[in-house]
Tab-separated table of C-alpha atoms in Angstrom:
chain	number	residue	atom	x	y	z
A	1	UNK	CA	0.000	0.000	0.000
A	2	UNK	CA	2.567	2.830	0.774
A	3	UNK	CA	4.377	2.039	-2.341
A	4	UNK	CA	0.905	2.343	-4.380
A	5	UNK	CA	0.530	5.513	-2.526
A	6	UNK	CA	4.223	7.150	-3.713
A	7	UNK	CA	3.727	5.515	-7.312
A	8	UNK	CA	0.485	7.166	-7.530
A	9	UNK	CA	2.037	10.628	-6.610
A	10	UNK	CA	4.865	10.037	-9.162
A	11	UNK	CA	2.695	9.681	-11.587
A	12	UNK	CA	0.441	12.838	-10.564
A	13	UNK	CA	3.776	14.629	-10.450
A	14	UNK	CA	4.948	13.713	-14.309
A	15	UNK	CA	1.593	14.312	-15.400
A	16	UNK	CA	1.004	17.545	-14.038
A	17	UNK	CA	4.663	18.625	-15.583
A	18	UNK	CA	3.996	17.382	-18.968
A	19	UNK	CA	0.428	19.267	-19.124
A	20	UNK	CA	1.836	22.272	-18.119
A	21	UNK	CA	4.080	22.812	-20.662
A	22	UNK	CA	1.731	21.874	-23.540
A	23	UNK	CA	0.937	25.069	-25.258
A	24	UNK	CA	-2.403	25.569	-27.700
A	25	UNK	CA	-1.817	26.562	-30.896
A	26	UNK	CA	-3.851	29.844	-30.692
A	27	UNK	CA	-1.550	30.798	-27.767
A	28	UNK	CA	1.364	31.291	-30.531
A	29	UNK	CA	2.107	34.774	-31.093
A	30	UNK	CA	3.167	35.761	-34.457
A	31	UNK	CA	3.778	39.854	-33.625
A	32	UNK	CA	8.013	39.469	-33.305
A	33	UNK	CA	8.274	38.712	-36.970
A	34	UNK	CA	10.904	40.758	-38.362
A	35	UNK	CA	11.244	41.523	-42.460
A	36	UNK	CA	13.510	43.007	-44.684
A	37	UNK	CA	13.074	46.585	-45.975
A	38	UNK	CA	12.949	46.621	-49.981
A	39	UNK	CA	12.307	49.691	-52.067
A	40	UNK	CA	11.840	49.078	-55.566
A	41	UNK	CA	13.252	51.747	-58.513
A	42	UNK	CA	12.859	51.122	-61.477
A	43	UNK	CA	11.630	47.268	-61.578
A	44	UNK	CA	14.845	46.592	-59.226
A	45	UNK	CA	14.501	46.168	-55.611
A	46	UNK	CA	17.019	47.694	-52.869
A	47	UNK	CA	17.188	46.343	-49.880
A	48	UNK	CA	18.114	48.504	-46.376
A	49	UNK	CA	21.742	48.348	-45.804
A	50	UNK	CA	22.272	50.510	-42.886
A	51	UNK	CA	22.525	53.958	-41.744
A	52	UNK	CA	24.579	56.345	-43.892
A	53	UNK	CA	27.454	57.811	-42.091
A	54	UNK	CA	27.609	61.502	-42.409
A	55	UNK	CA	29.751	62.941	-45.305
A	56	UNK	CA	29.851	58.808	-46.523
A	57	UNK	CA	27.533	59.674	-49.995
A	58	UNK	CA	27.590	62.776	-51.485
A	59	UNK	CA	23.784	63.108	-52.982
A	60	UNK	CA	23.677	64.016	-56.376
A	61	UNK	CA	19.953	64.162	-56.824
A	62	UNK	CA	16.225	63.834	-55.671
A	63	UNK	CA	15.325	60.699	-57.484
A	64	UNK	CA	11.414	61.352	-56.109
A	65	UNK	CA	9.151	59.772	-53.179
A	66	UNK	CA	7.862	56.717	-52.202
A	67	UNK	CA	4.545	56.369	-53.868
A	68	UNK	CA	2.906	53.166	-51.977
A	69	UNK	CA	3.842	51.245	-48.751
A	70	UNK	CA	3.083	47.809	-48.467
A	71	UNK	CA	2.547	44.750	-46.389
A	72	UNK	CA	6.114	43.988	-44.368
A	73	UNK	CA	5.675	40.217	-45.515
A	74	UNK	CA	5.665	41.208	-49.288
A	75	UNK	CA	8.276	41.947	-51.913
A	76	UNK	CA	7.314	45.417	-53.940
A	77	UNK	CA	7.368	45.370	-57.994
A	78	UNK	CA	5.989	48.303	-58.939
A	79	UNK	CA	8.396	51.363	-59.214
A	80	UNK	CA	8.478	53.702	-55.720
A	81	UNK	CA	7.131	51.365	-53.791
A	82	UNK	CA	8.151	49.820	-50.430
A	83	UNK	CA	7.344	47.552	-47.875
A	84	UNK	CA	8.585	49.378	-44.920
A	85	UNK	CA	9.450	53.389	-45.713
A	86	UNK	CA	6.573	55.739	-45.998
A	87	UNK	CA	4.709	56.998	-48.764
A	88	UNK	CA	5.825	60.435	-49.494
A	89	UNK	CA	9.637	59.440	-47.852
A	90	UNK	CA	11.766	60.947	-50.331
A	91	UNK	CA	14.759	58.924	-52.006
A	92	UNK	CA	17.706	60.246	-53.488
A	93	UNK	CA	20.196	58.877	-56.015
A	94	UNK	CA	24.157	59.455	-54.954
A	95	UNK	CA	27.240	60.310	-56.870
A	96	UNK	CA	29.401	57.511	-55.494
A	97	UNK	CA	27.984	54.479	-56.542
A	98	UNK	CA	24.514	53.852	-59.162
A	99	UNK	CA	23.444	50.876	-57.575
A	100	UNK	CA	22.888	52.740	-54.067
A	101	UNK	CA	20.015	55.276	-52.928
A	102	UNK	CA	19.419	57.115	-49.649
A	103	UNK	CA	15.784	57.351	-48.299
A	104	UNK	CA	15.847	60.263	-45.836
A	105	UNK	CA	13.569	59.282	-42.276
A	106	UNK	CA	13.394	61.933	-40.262
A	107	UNK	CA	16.228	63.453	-39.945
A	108	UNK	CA	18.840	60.375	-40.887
A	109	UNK	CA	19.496	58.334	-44.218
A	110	UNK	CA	18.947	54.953	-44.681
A	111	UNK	CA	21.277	53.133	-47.452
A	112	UNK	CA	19.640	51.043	-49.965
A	113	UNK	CA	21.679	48.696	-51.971
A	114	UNK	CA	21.064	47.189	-55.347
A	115	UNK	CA	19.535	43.343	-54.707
A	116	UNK	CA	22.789	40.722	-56.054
């Protein structure tokens, strides 16, 4: 009988343990997803690099604004449009290198580089 008694609580005790660490699926959050920032120009999408360094690019001219902002999940293929940077977020071309464009937000510059 007293080993019934302590088999019976080890059992209680592994059961309980398992149960509580059994999540339900609609328990699963899917807010921390993180995406990559494209911009598409001209049928070719940039993606964010990083943060331009001051005096790094020397802007050579306003290439216009971002016309449409899209869902984070989706790649953009129509020309000015992003999934991450604001519509009206103007982007600018640069003298150092064609296959790179600044998006000014706020008061910093974001690099954009050419997709490989």
């Amino acid at each position: 009988m007293k080993y019934y008694v302590i088999y019976l609580l080890l059992c209680l005790t592994i059961v309980s343990g398992c149960s509580s660490n059994a999540q339900d699926a609609s328990d699963v959050s899917t807010e921390e997803v993180s995406y990559v920032a494209f911009l598409n120009i001209d049928g070719n999408n940039y993606f964010s690099y990083d943060l331009a360094e001051k005096g790094e690019y020397t802007i050579a001219e306003e290439f216009g604004e971002v016309q449409k902002k899209i869902e984070g999940d989706v790649i953009p293929n129509e020309n000015l449009t992003s999934n991450y940077l604001l519509e009206g977020t103007k982007i600018f071309s640069v003298k150092e290198n064609p296959e790179i464009f600044l998006a000014k937000v706020q008061d910093e510059y974001e690099i954009y580089k050419k997709m490989p």
